Structures are given as structure tokens and as C-alpha cells.
């Protein structure tokens, strides 16, 4: 019988709590895949079920909003002025992991946000960071981005791109990727699939709502 995962909650930084939860889920998925080679998909609902023979992949979850429980399902409706969190995991197979950590490589992440209501970029909701790889660490890395929407919109899209960089911060040729696997926590009640699951080849999408009065000057017919 599998042991229960216990995640300590960070008292100050909610990103630490969320990061620990995602790392625990992802780590359990990787270990379960190693132990059960005959099984194609690790049965862990909120960890990637798509890890396979490829070199590396980038996954994303969220957004969560404050206050939140990282082990519960986040929604995709954010209130203007409310902080939210998107978790990203970069997984590498053992061969690539050894090569990248061997030359002290870093993983560069860029978050690009667009307002699809106005069809324009939102630079204030972009983000950039680099993950330092560790020789003695696992072959996956998790980071959590804290964002605070600067405007309301029916729909935002955040695309996340990744590159492998060497110790001199030069990009390694042929090692670029973007998030293709986004976990959708919102179940569909009218069209299959009826349960949450992984979405493929789409960005993270979410709504930011404000307190403006409704405009009901036109009645739907």
C-alpha cells in the first residue's frame, strides 16, 4: 500500500506551500512510474500522466488564488486585486538530467500573458526567472509564480517558454520548449471528459473579474 504524502505548510510564503505540494505529487508520479514499468500512466490525479521516453517536458498547474489549499482544486476565476499562483514543473530523463547538471546548466522560464478580450499583450503580467539545477537533486524542478492581475478581462492567456542555458548563460542549441500540458481542474458537466484532467497544446487560461456594475441596456433575445 502506498504511503500517504505529508506536505508541511509554509507559515509565511504561500509559494513554498504550493511548491512542496506539487513536488510531492510529481515525485510520487515519477517513483510510481519507475516501480510499475508495465503501467503507461501513473495513477496520481494531479501529477503528469504523460512522462515517457522523451528528453524533457514542461508542465503547468493553476492558477490557485489566496486563500488556498494546494491539495484542493483551484478555480480559474480571479478577482481583481487577488493574488494568484501558477506552478510549473520541468522534468528531464536521466540522460539529459546528467548532461545538464554536468555543465551547471540553468533552466530559463518566461511567462508571457495576453488579454484575449482586447487582443494585446499585458507586460505587467509577464514574468522571467531561471532555475538552478543540482547534481544531487531529482530530475525535475518546480517553481511557483505569484501574480496579481493589473486589469480585468473575460479571458487571459499565459504561455510559458523554457530554455536550457549553460554556465555562461548561453542557450544550449536544440533545447527549447514550451508548456503543452496544462492540468485543467474544472470538470465539465455538459460535454466529455466529465472529470478534470490534462489538456494538451493550450496555454493557461483564466478570467479576472472586477466589481463594475452590469450593463443591461440590451436584453438578450
mmCIF file with all atom_site columns, N, CA, C and O in Angstrom, residues 80-124:
data_model
loop_
_atom_site.group_PDB
_atom_site.id
_atom_site.type_symbol
_atom_site.label_atom_id
_atom_site.label_alt_id
_atom_site.label_comp_id
_atom_site.label_asym_id
_atom_site.label_entity_id
_atom_site.label_seq_id
_atom_site.pdbx_PDB_ins_code
_atom_site.Cartn_x
_atom_site.Cartn_y
_atom_site.Cartn_z
_atom_site.occupancy
_atom_site.B_iso_or_equiv
_atom_site.pdbx_formal_charge
_atom_site.auth_seq_id
_atom_site.auth_comp_id
_atom_site.auth_asym_id
_atom_site.auth_atom_id
_atom_site.pdbx_PDB_model_num
ATOM 1   N N  . UNK A 1 80  ? -10.124 40.844 -9.271  1.00 0.00 ? 80  UNK A N  1
ATOM 2   C CA . UNK A 1 80  ? -9.124  41.890 -9.417  1.00 0.00 ? 80  UNK A CA 1
ATOM 3   C C  . UNK A 1 80  ? -8.598  42.308 -8.041  1.00 0.00 ? 80  UNK A C  1
ATOM 4   O O  . UNK A 1 80  ? -9.371  42.566 -7.117  1.00 0.00 ? 80  UNK A O  1
ATOM 5   N N  . UNK A 1 81  ? -7.285  42.352 -7.888  1.00 0.00 ? 81  UNK A N  1
ATOM 6   C CA . UNK A 1 81  ? -6.661  42.659 -6.610  1.00 0.00 ? 81  UNK A CA 1
ATOM 7   C C  . UNK A 1 81  ? -6.320  41.431 -5.791  1.00 0.00 ? 81  UNK A C  1
ATOM 8   O O  . UNK A 1 81  ? -5.699  41.537 -4.737  1.00 0.00 ? 81  UNK A O  1
ATOM 9   N N  . UNK A 1 82  ? -6.709  40.256 -6.280  1.00 0.00 ? 82  UNK A N  1
ATOM 10  C CA . UNK A 1 82  ? -6.427  38.994 -5.582  1.00 0.00 ? 82  UNK A CA 1
ATOM 11  C C  . UNK A 1 82  ? -5.167  38.362 -6.163  1.00 0.00 ? 82  UNK A C  1
ATOM 12  O O  . UNK A 1 82  ? -5.004  38.286 -7.377  1.00 0.00 ? 82  UNK A O  1
ATOM 13  N N  . UNK A 1 83  ? -4.270  37.912 -5.309  1.00 0.00 ? 83  UNK A N  1
ATOM 14  C CA . UNK A 1 83  ? -3.061  37.241 -5.774  1.00 0.00 ? 83  UNK A CA 1
ATOM 15  C C  . UNK A 1 83  ? -3.382  35.822 -6.213  1.00 0.00 ? 83  UNK A C  1
ATOM 16  O O  . UNK A 1 83  ? -4.283  35.180 -5.673  1.00 0.00 ? 83  UNK A O  1
ATOM 17  N N  . UNK A 1 84  ? -2.633  35.354 -7.208  1.00 0.00 ? 84  UNK A N  1
ATOM 18  C CA . UNK A 1 84  ? -2.835  34.005 -7.732  1.00 0.00 ? 84  UNK A CA 1
ATOM 19  C C  . UNK A 1 84  ? -1.473  33.370 -7.971  1.00 0.00 ? 84  UNK A C  1
ATOM 20  O O  . UNK A 1 84  ? -0.438  34.048 -7.998  1.00 0.00 ? 84  UNK A O  1
ATOM 21  N N  . UNK A 1 85  ? -1.472  32.039 -8.162  1.00 0.00 ? 85  UNK A N  1
ATOM 22  C CA . UNK A 1 85  ? -0.229  31.287 -8.267  1.00 0.00 ? 85  UNK A CA 1
ATOM 23  C C  . UNK A 1 85  ? -0.322  30.250 -9.375  1.00 0.00 ? 85  UNK A C  1
ATOM 24  O O  . UNK A 1 85  ? -1.328  29.544 -9.500  1.00 0.00 ? 85  UNK A O  1
ATOM 25  N N  . UNK A 1 86  ? 0.726   30.170 -10.184 1.00 0.00 ? 86  UNK A N  1
ATOM 26  C CA . UNK A 1 86  ? 0.849   29.167 -11.237 1.00 0.00 ? 86  UNK A CA 1
ATOM 27  C C  . UNK A 1 86  ? 2.104   28.361 -10.965 1.00 0.00 ? 86  UNK A C  1
ATOM 28  O O  . UNK A 1 86  ? 3.187   28.929 -10.778 1.00 0.00 ? 86  UNK A O  1
ATOM 29  N N  . UNK A 1 87  ? 1.959   27.046 -10.918 1.00 0.00 ? 87  UNK A N  1
ATOM 30  C CA . UNK A 1 87  ? 3.098   26.161 -10.672 1.00 0.00 ? 87  UNK A CA 1
ATOM 31  C C  . UNK A 1 87  ? 3.572   25.565 -11.995 1.00 0.00 ? 87  UNK A C  1
ATOM 32  O O  . UNK A 1 87  ? 2.761   25.187 -12.840 1.00 0.00 ? 87  UNK A O  1
ATOM 33  N N  . UNK A 1 88  ? 4.890   25.503 -12.168 1.00 0.00 ? 88  UNK A N  1
ATOM 34  C CA . UNK A 1 88  ? 5.495   24.939 -13.373 1.00 0.00 ? 88  UNK A CA 1
ATOM 35  C C  . UNK A 1 88  ? 6.515   23.890 -12.954 1.00 0.00 ? 88  UNK A C  1
ATOM 36  O O  . UNK A 1 88  ? 7.294   24.106 -12.018 1.00 0.00 ? 88  UNK A O  1
ATOM 37  N N  . UNK A 1 89  ? 6.500   22.750 -13.635 1.00 0.00 ? 89  UNK A N  1
ATOM 38  C CA . UNK A 1 89  ? 7.478   21.697 -13.379 1.00 0.00 ? 89  UNK A CA 1
ATOM 39  C C  . UNK A 1 89  ? 8.223   21.386 -14.673 1.00 0.00 ? 89  UNK A C  1
ATOM 40  O O  . UNK A 1 89  ? 7.611   21.271 -15.741 1.00 0.00 ? 89  UNK A O  1
ATOM 41  N N  . UNK A 1 90  ? 9.528   21.278 -14.564 1.00 0.00 ? 90  UNK A N  1
ATOM 42  C CA . UNK A 1 90  ? 10.372  20.866 -15.691 1.00 0.00 ? 90  UNK A CA 1
ATOM 43  C C  . UNK A 1 90  ? 10.934  19.499 -15.354 1.00 0.00 ? 90  UNK A C  1
ATOM 44  O O  . UNK A 1 90  ? 11.625  19.332 -14.344 1.00 0.00 ? 90  UNK A O  1
ATOM 45  N N  . UNK A 1 91  ? 10.619  18.500 -16.187 1.00 0.00 ? 91  UNK A N  1
ATOM 46  C CA . UNK A 1 91  ? 11.084  17.131 -15.980 1.00 0.00 ? 91  UNK A CA 1
ATOM 47  C C  . UNK A 1 91  ? 12.064  16.762 -17.083 1.00 0.00 ? 91  UNK A C  1
ATOM 48  O O  . UNK A 1 91  ? 11.863  17.123 -18.251 1.00 0.00 ? 91  UNK A O  1
ATOM 49  N N  . UNK A 1 92  ? 13.157  16.059 -16.712 1.00 0.00 ? 92  UNK A N  1
ATOM 50  C CA . UNK A 1 92  ? 14.141  15.573 -17.677 1.00 0.00 ? 92  UNK A CA 1
ATOM 51  C C  . UNK A 1 92  ? 14.382  14.085 -17.448 1.00 0.00 ? 92  UNK A C  1
ATOM 52  O O  . UNK A 1 92  ? 14.337  13.619 -16.303 1.00 0.00 ? 92  UNK A O  1
ATOM 53  N N  . UNK A 1 93  ? 14.665  13.356 -18.530 1.00 0.00 ? 93  UNK A N  1
ATOM 54  C CA . UNK A 1 93  ? 15.016  11.959 -18.336 1.00 0.00 ? 93  UNK A CA 1
ATOM 55  C C  . UNK A 1 93  ? 16.438  11.877 -17.764 1.00 0.00 ? 93  UNK A C  1
ATOM 56  O O  . UNK A 1 93  ? 17.172  12.866 -17.771 1.00 0.00 ? 93  UNK A O  1
ATOM 57  N N  . UNK A 1 94  ? 16.850  10.730 -17.223 1.00 0.00 ? 94  UNK A N  1
ATOM 58  C CA . UNK A 1 94  ? 18.139  10.651 -16.532 1.00 0.00 ? 94  UNK A CA 1
ATOM 59  C C  . UNK A 1 94  ? 19.335  11.047 -17.391 1.00 0.00 ? 94  UNK A C  1
ATOM 60  O O  . UNK A 1 94  ? 20.287  11.665 -16.890 1.00 0.00 ? 94  UNK A O  1
ATOM 61  N N  . UNK A 1 95  ? 19.311  10.722 -18.677 1.00 0.00 ? 95  UNK A N  1
ATOM 62  C CA . UNK A 1 95  ? 20.446  11.049 -19.538 1.00 0.00 ? 95  UNK A CA 1
ATOM 63  C C  . UNK A 1 95  ? 20.584  12.558 -19.695 1.00 0.00 ? 95  UNK A C  1
ATOM 64  O O  . UNK A 1 95  ? 21.661  13.140 -19.519 1.00 0.00 ? 95  UNK A O  1
ATOM 65  N N  . UNK A 1 96  ? 19.484  13.221 -20.015 1.00 0.00 ? 96  UNK A N  1
ATOM 66  C CA . UNK A 1 96  ? 19.536  14.674 -20.169 1.00 0.00 ? 96  UNK A CA 1
ATOM 67  C C  . UNK A 1 96  ? 19.818  15.349 -18.832 1.00 0.00 ? 96  UNK A C  1
ATOM 68  O O  . UNK A 1 96  ? 20.562  16.329 -18.762 1.00 0.00 ? 96  UNK A O  1
ATOM 69  N N  . UNK A 1 97  ? 19.247  14.818 -17.760 1.00 0.00 ? 97  UNK A N  1
ATOM 70  C CA . UNK A 1 97  ? 19.460  15.388 -16.428 1.00 0.00 ? 97  UNK A CA 1
ATOM 71  C C  . UNK A 1 97  ? 20.944  15.385 -16.073 1.00 0.00 ? 97  UNK A C  1
ATOM 72  O O  . UNK A 1 97  ? 21.487  16.377 -15.599 1.00 0.00 ? 97  UNK A O  1
ATOM 73  N N  . UNK A 1 98  ? 21.613  14.272 -16.338 1.00 0.00 ? 98  UNK A N  1
ATOM 74  C CA . UNK A 1 98  ? 23.044  14.177 -16.033 1.00 0.00 ? 98  UNK A CA 1
ATOM 75  C C  . UNK A 1 98  ? 23.860  15.150 -16.880 1.00 0.00 ? 98  UNK A C  1
ATOM 76  O O  . UNK A 1 98  ? 24.796  15.786 -16.390 1.00 0.00 ? 98  UNK A O  1
ATOM 77  N N  . UNK A 1 99  ? 23.482  15.292 -18.155 1.00 0.00 ? 99  UNK A N  1
ATOM 78  C CA . UNK A 1 99  ? 24.211  16.202 -19.032 1.00 0.00 ? 99  UNK A CA 1
ATOM 79  C C  . UNK A 1 99  ? 24.035  17.654 -18.598 1.00 0.00 ? 99  UNK A C  1
ATOM 80  O O  . UNK A 1 99  ? 25.002  18.424 -18.528 1.00 0.00 ? 99  UNK A O  1
ATOM 81  N N  . UNK A 1 100 ? 22.808  18.051 -18.289 1.00 0.00 ? 100 UNK A N  1
ATOM 82  C CA . UNK A 1 100 ? 22.523  19.443 -17.932 1.00 0.00 ? 100 UNK A CA 1
ATOM 83  C C  . UNK A 1 100 ? 23.185  19.812 -16.615 1.00 0.00 ? 100 UNK A C  1
ATOM 84  O O  . UNK A 1 100 ? 23.807  20.875 -16.480 1.00 0.00 ? 100 UNK A O  1
ATOM 85  N N  . UNK A 1 101 ? 23.052  18.949 -15.613 1.00 0.00 ? 101 UNK A N  1
ATOM 86  C CA . UNK A 1 101 ? 23.676  19.259 -14.326 1.00 0.00 ? 101 UNK A CA 1
ATOM 87  C C  . UNK A 1 101 ? 25.200  19.184 -14.425 1.00 0.00 ? 101 UNK A C  1
ATOM 88  O O  . UNK A 1 101 ? 25.902  19.870 -13.685 1.00 0.00 ? 101 UNK A O  1
ATOM 89  N N  . UNK A 1 102 ? 25.713  18.374 -15.365 1.00 0.00 ? 102 UNK A N  1
ATOM 90  C CA . UNK A 1 102 ? 27.165  18.234 -15.519 1.00 0.00 ? 102 UNK A CA 1
ATOM 91  C C  . UNK A 1 102 ? 27.839  19.512 -15.947 1.00 0.00 ? 102 UNK A C  1
ATOM 92  O O  . UNK A 1 102 ? 28.986  19.772 -15.563 1.00 0.00 ? 102 UNK A O  1
ATOM 93  N N  . UNK A 1 103 ? 27.157  20.338 -16.756 1.00 0.00 ? 103 UNK A N  1
ATOM 94  C CA . UNK A 1 103 ? 27.771  21.614 -17.144 1.00 0.00 ? 103 UNK A CA 1
ATOM 95  C C  . UNK A 1 103 ? 27.128  22.796 -16.405 1.00 0.00 ? 103 UNK A C  1
ATOM 96  O O  . UNK A 1 103 ? 27.157  23.928 -16.868 1.00 0.00 ? 103 UNK A O  1
ATOM 97  N N  . UNK A 1 104 ? 26.560  22.516 -15.232 1.00 0.00 ? 104 UNK A N  1
ATOM 98  C CA . UNK A 1 104 ? 25.980  23.548 -14.369 1.00 0.00 ? 104 UNK A CA 1
ATOM 99  C C  . UNK A 1 104 ? 24.933  24.362 -15.124 1.00 0.00 ? 104 UNK A C  1
ATOM 100 O O  . UNK A 1 104 ? 24.894  25.591 -15.059 1.00 0.00 ? 104 UNK A O  1
ATOM 101 N N  . UNK A 1 105 ? 24.085  23.652 -15.840 1.00 0.00 ? 105 UNK A N  1
ATOM 102 C CA . UNK A 1 105 ? 23.062  24.317 -16.631 1.00 0.00 ? 105 UNK A CA 1
ATOM 103 C C  . UNK A 1 105 ? 21.960  24.921 -15.783 1.00 0.00 ? 105 UNK A C  1
ATOM 104 O O  . UNK A 1 105 ? 21.743  24.534 -14.636 1.00 0.00 ? 105 UNK A O  1
ATOM 105 N N  . UNK A 1 106 ? 21.287  25.879 -16.370 1.00 0.00 ? 106 UNK A N  1
ATOM 106 C CA . UNK A 1 106 ? 20.117  26.503 -15.754 1.00 0.00 ? 106 UNK A CA 1
ATOM 107 C C  . UNK A 1 106 ? 18.929  26.343 -16.694 1.00 0.00 ? 106 UNK A C  1
ATOM 108 O O  . UNK A 1 106 ? 19.094  26.121 -17.893 1.00 0.00 ? 106 UNK A O  1
ATOM 109 N N  . UNK A 1 107 ? 17.741  26.452 -16.135 1.00 0.00 ? 107 UNK A N  1
ATOM 110 C CA . UNK A 1 107 ? 16.509  26.380 -16.919 1.00 0.00 ? 107 UNK A CA 1
ATOM 111 C C  . UNK A 1 107 ? 15.866  27.758 -16.889 1.00 0.00 ? 107 UNK A C  1
ATOM 112 O O  . UNK A 1 107 ? 15.438  28.226 -15.833 1.00 0.00 ? 107 UNK A O  1
ATOM 113 N N  . UNK A 1 108 ? 15.817  28.414 -18.027 1.00 0.00 ? 108 UNK A N  1
ATOM 114 C CA . UNK A 1 108 ? 15.212  29.740 -18.122 1.00 0.00 ? 108 UNK A CA 1
ATOM 115 C C  . UNK A 1 108 ? 13.722  29.594 -18.416 1.00 0.00 ? 108 UNK A C  1
ATOM 116 O O  . UNK A 1 108 ? 13.329  28.884 -19.341 1.00 0.00 ? 108 UNK A O  1
ATOM 117 N N  . UNK A 1 109 ? 12.893  30.275 -17.626 1.00 0.00 ? 109 UNK A N  1
ATOM 118 C CA . UNK A 1 109 ? 11.445  30.262 -17.825 1.00 0.00 ? 109 UNK A CA 1
ATOM 119 C C  . UNK A 1 109 ? 10.954  31.665 -18.120 1.00 0.00 ? 109 UNK A C  1
ATOM 120 O O  . UNK A 1 109 ? 11.345  32.629 -17.442 1.00 0.00 ? 109 UNK A O  1
ATOM 121 N N  . UNK A 1 110 ? 10.106  31.795 -19.122 1.00 0.00 ? 110 UNK A N  1
ATOM 122 C CA . UNK A 1 110 ? 9.482   33.073 -19.450 1.00 0.00 ? 110 UNK A CA 1
ATOM 123 C C  . UNK A 1 110 ? 7.972   32.889 -19.511 1.00 0.00 ? 110 UNK A C  1
ATOM 124 O O  . UNK A 1 110 ? 7.467   31.986 -20.185 1.00 0.00 ? 110 UNK A O  1
ATOM 125 N N  . UNK A 1 111 ? 7.252   33.739 -18.779 1.00 0.00 ? 111 UNK A N  1
ATOM 126 C CA . UNK A 1 111 ? 5.794   33.724 -18.731 1.00 0.00 ? 111 UNK A CA 1
ATOM 127 C C  . UNK A 1 111 ? 5.292   34.932 -19.520 1.00 0.00 ? 111 UNK A C  1
ATOM 128 O O  . UNK A 1 111 ? 5.600   36.076 -19.164 1.00 0.00 ? 111 UNK A O  1
ATOM 129 N N  . UNK A 1 112 ? 4.520   34.687 -20.575 1.00 0.00 ? 112 UNK A N  1
ATOM 130 C CA . UNK A 1 112 ? 4.012   35.758 -21.428 1.00 0.00 ? 112 UNK A CA 1
ATOM 131 C C  . UNK A 1 112 ? 2.488   35.758 -21.359 1.00 0.00 ? 112 UNK A C  1
ATOM 132 O O  . UNK A 1 112 ? 1.846   34.761 -21.671 1.00 0.00 ? 112 UNK A O  1
ATOM 133 N N  . UNK A 1 113 ? 1.908   36.889 -20.949 1.00 0.00 ? 113 UNK A N  1
ATOM 134 C CA . UNK A 1 113 ? 0.462   36.976 -20.743 1.00 0.00 ? 113 UNK A CA 1
ATOM 135 C C  . UNK A 1 113 ? -0.179  37.907 -21.763 1.00 0.00 ? 113 UNK A C  1
ATOM 136 O O  . UNK A 1 113 ? 0.332   38.988 -22.026 1.00 0.00 ? 113 UNK A O  1
ATOM 137 N N  . UNK A 1 114 ? -1.317  37.457 -22.305 1.00 0.00 ? 114 UNK A N  1
ATOM 138 C CA . UNK A 1 114 ? -2.084  38.253 -23.256 1.00 0.00 ? 114 UNK A CA 1
ATOM 139 C C  . UNK A 1 114 ? -3.522  38.385 -22.779 1.00 0.00 ? 114 UNK A C  1
ATOM 140 O O  . UNK A 1 114 ? -4.084  37.459 -22.179 1.00 0.00 ? 114 UNK A O  1
ATOM 141 N N  . UNK A 1 115 ? -4.108  39.550 -23.054 1.00 0.00 ? 115 UNK A N  1
ATOM 142 C CA . UNK A 1 115 ? -5.517  39.791 -22.792 1.00 0.00 ? 115 UNK A CA 1
ATOM 143 C C  . UNK A 1 115 ? -6.273  39.459 -24.074 1.00 0.00 ? 115 UNK A C  1
ATOM 144 O O  . UNK A 1 115 ? -6.193  40.185 -25.060 1.00 0.00 ? 115 UNK A O  1
ATOM 145 N N  . UNK A 1 116 ? -6.988  38.339 -24.086 1.00 0.00 ? 116 UNK A N  1
ATOM 146 C CA . UNK A 1 116 ? -7.665  37.928 -25.317 1.00 0.00 ? 116 UNK A CA 1
ATOM 147 C C  . UNK A 1 116 ? -8.933  38.737 -25.569 1.00 0.00 ? 116 UNK A C  1
ATOM 148 O O  . UNK A 1 116 ? -9.487  38.676 -26.669 1.00 0.00 ? 116 UNK A O  1
ATOM 149 N N  . UNK A 1 117 ? -9.387  39.480 -24.571 1.00 0.00 ? 117 UNK A N  1
ATOM 150 C CA . UNK A 1 117 ? -10.559 40.340 -24.764 1.00 0.00 ? 117 UNK A CA 1
ATOM 151 C C  . UNK A 1 117 ? -10.202 41.542 -25.633 1.00 0.00 ? 117 UNK A C  1
ATOM 152 O O  . UNK A 1 117 ? -10.992 41.974 -26.477 1.00 0.00 ? 117 UNK A O  1
ATOM 153 N N  . UNK A 1 118 ? -8.998  42.075 -25.438 1.00 0.00 ? 118 UNK A N  1
ATOM 154 C CA . UNK A 1 118 ? -8.549  43.229 -26.221 1.00 0.00 ? 118 UNK A CA 1
ATOM 155 C C  . UNK A 1 118 ? -7.493  42.838 -27.250 1.00 0.00 ? 118 UNK A C  1
ATOM 156 O O  . UNK A 1 118 ? -7.051  43.698 -28.013 1.00 0.00 ? 118 UNK A O  1
ATOM 157 N N  . UNK A 1 119 ? -7.072  41.563 -27.239 1.00 0.00 ? 119 UNK A N  1
ATOM 158 C CA . UNK A 1 119 ? -6.067  41.047 -28.180 1.00 0.00 ? 119 UNK A CA 1
ATOM 159 C C  . UNK A 1 119 ? -4.777  41.853 -28.125 1.00 0.00 ? 119 UNK A C  1
ATOM 160 O O  . UNK A 1 119 ? -4.265  42.342 -29.141 1.00 0.00 ? 119 UNK A O  1
ATOM 161 N N  . UNK A 1 120 ? -4.243  41.987 -26.915 1.00 0.00 ? 120 UNK A N  1
ATOM 162 C CA . UNK A 1 120 ? -2.971  42.692 -26.748 1.00 0.00 ? 120 UNK A CA 1
ATOM 163 C C  . UNK A 1 120 ? -2.191  42.076 -25.594 1.00 0.00 ? 120 UNK A C  1
ATOM 164 O O  . UNK A 1 120 ? -2.771  41.457 -24.690 1.00 0.00 ? 120 UNK A O  1
ATOM 165 N N  . UNK A 1 121 ? -0.865  42.249 -25.608 1.00 0.00 ? 121 UNK A N  1
ATOM 166 C CA . UNK A 1 121 ? -0.053  41.738 -24.502 1.00 0.00 ? 121 UNK A CA 1
ATOM 167 C C  . UNK A 1 121 ? -0.247  42.569 -23.238 1.00 0.00 ? 121 UNK A C  1
ATOM 168 O O  . UNK A 1 121 ? -0.656  43.741 -23.303 1.00 0.00 ? 121 UNK A O  1
ATOM 169 N N  . UNK A 1 122 ? 0.053   41.963 -22.092 1.00 0.00 ? 122 UNK A N  1
ATOM 170 C CA . UNK A 1 122 ? -0.038  42.647 -20.797 1.00 0.00 ? 122 UNK A CA 1
ATOM 171 C C  . UNK A 1 122 ? 1.328   42.528 -20.129 1.00 0.00 ? 122 UNK A C  1
ATOM 172 O O  . UNK A 1 122 ? 1.568   41.602 -19.344 1.00 0.00 ? 122 UNK A O  1
ATOM 173 N N  . UNK A 1 123 ? 2.258   43.443 -20.431 1.00 0.00 ? 123 UNK A N  1
ATOM 174 C CA . UNK A 1 123 ? 3.619   43.324 -19.893 1.00 0.00 ? 123 UNK A CA 1
ATOM 175 C C  . UNK A 1 123 ? 3.675   43.267 -18.368 1.00 0.00 ? 123 UNK A C  1
ATOM 176 O O  . UNK A 1 123 ? 4.566   42.623 -17.805 1.00 0.00 ? 123 UNK A O  1
ATOM 177 N N  . UNK A 1 124 ? 2.731   43.921 -17.691 1.00 0.00 ? 124 UNK A N  1
ATOM 178 C CA . UNK A 1 124 ? 2.737   43.919 -16.231 1.00 0.00 ? 124 UNK A CA 1
ATOM 179 C C  . UNK A 1 124 ? 2.452   42.540 -15.658 1.00 0.00 ? 124 UNK A C  1
ATOM 180 O O  . UNK A 1 124 ? 2.706   42.293 -14.469 1.00 0.00 ? 124 UNK A O  1
#
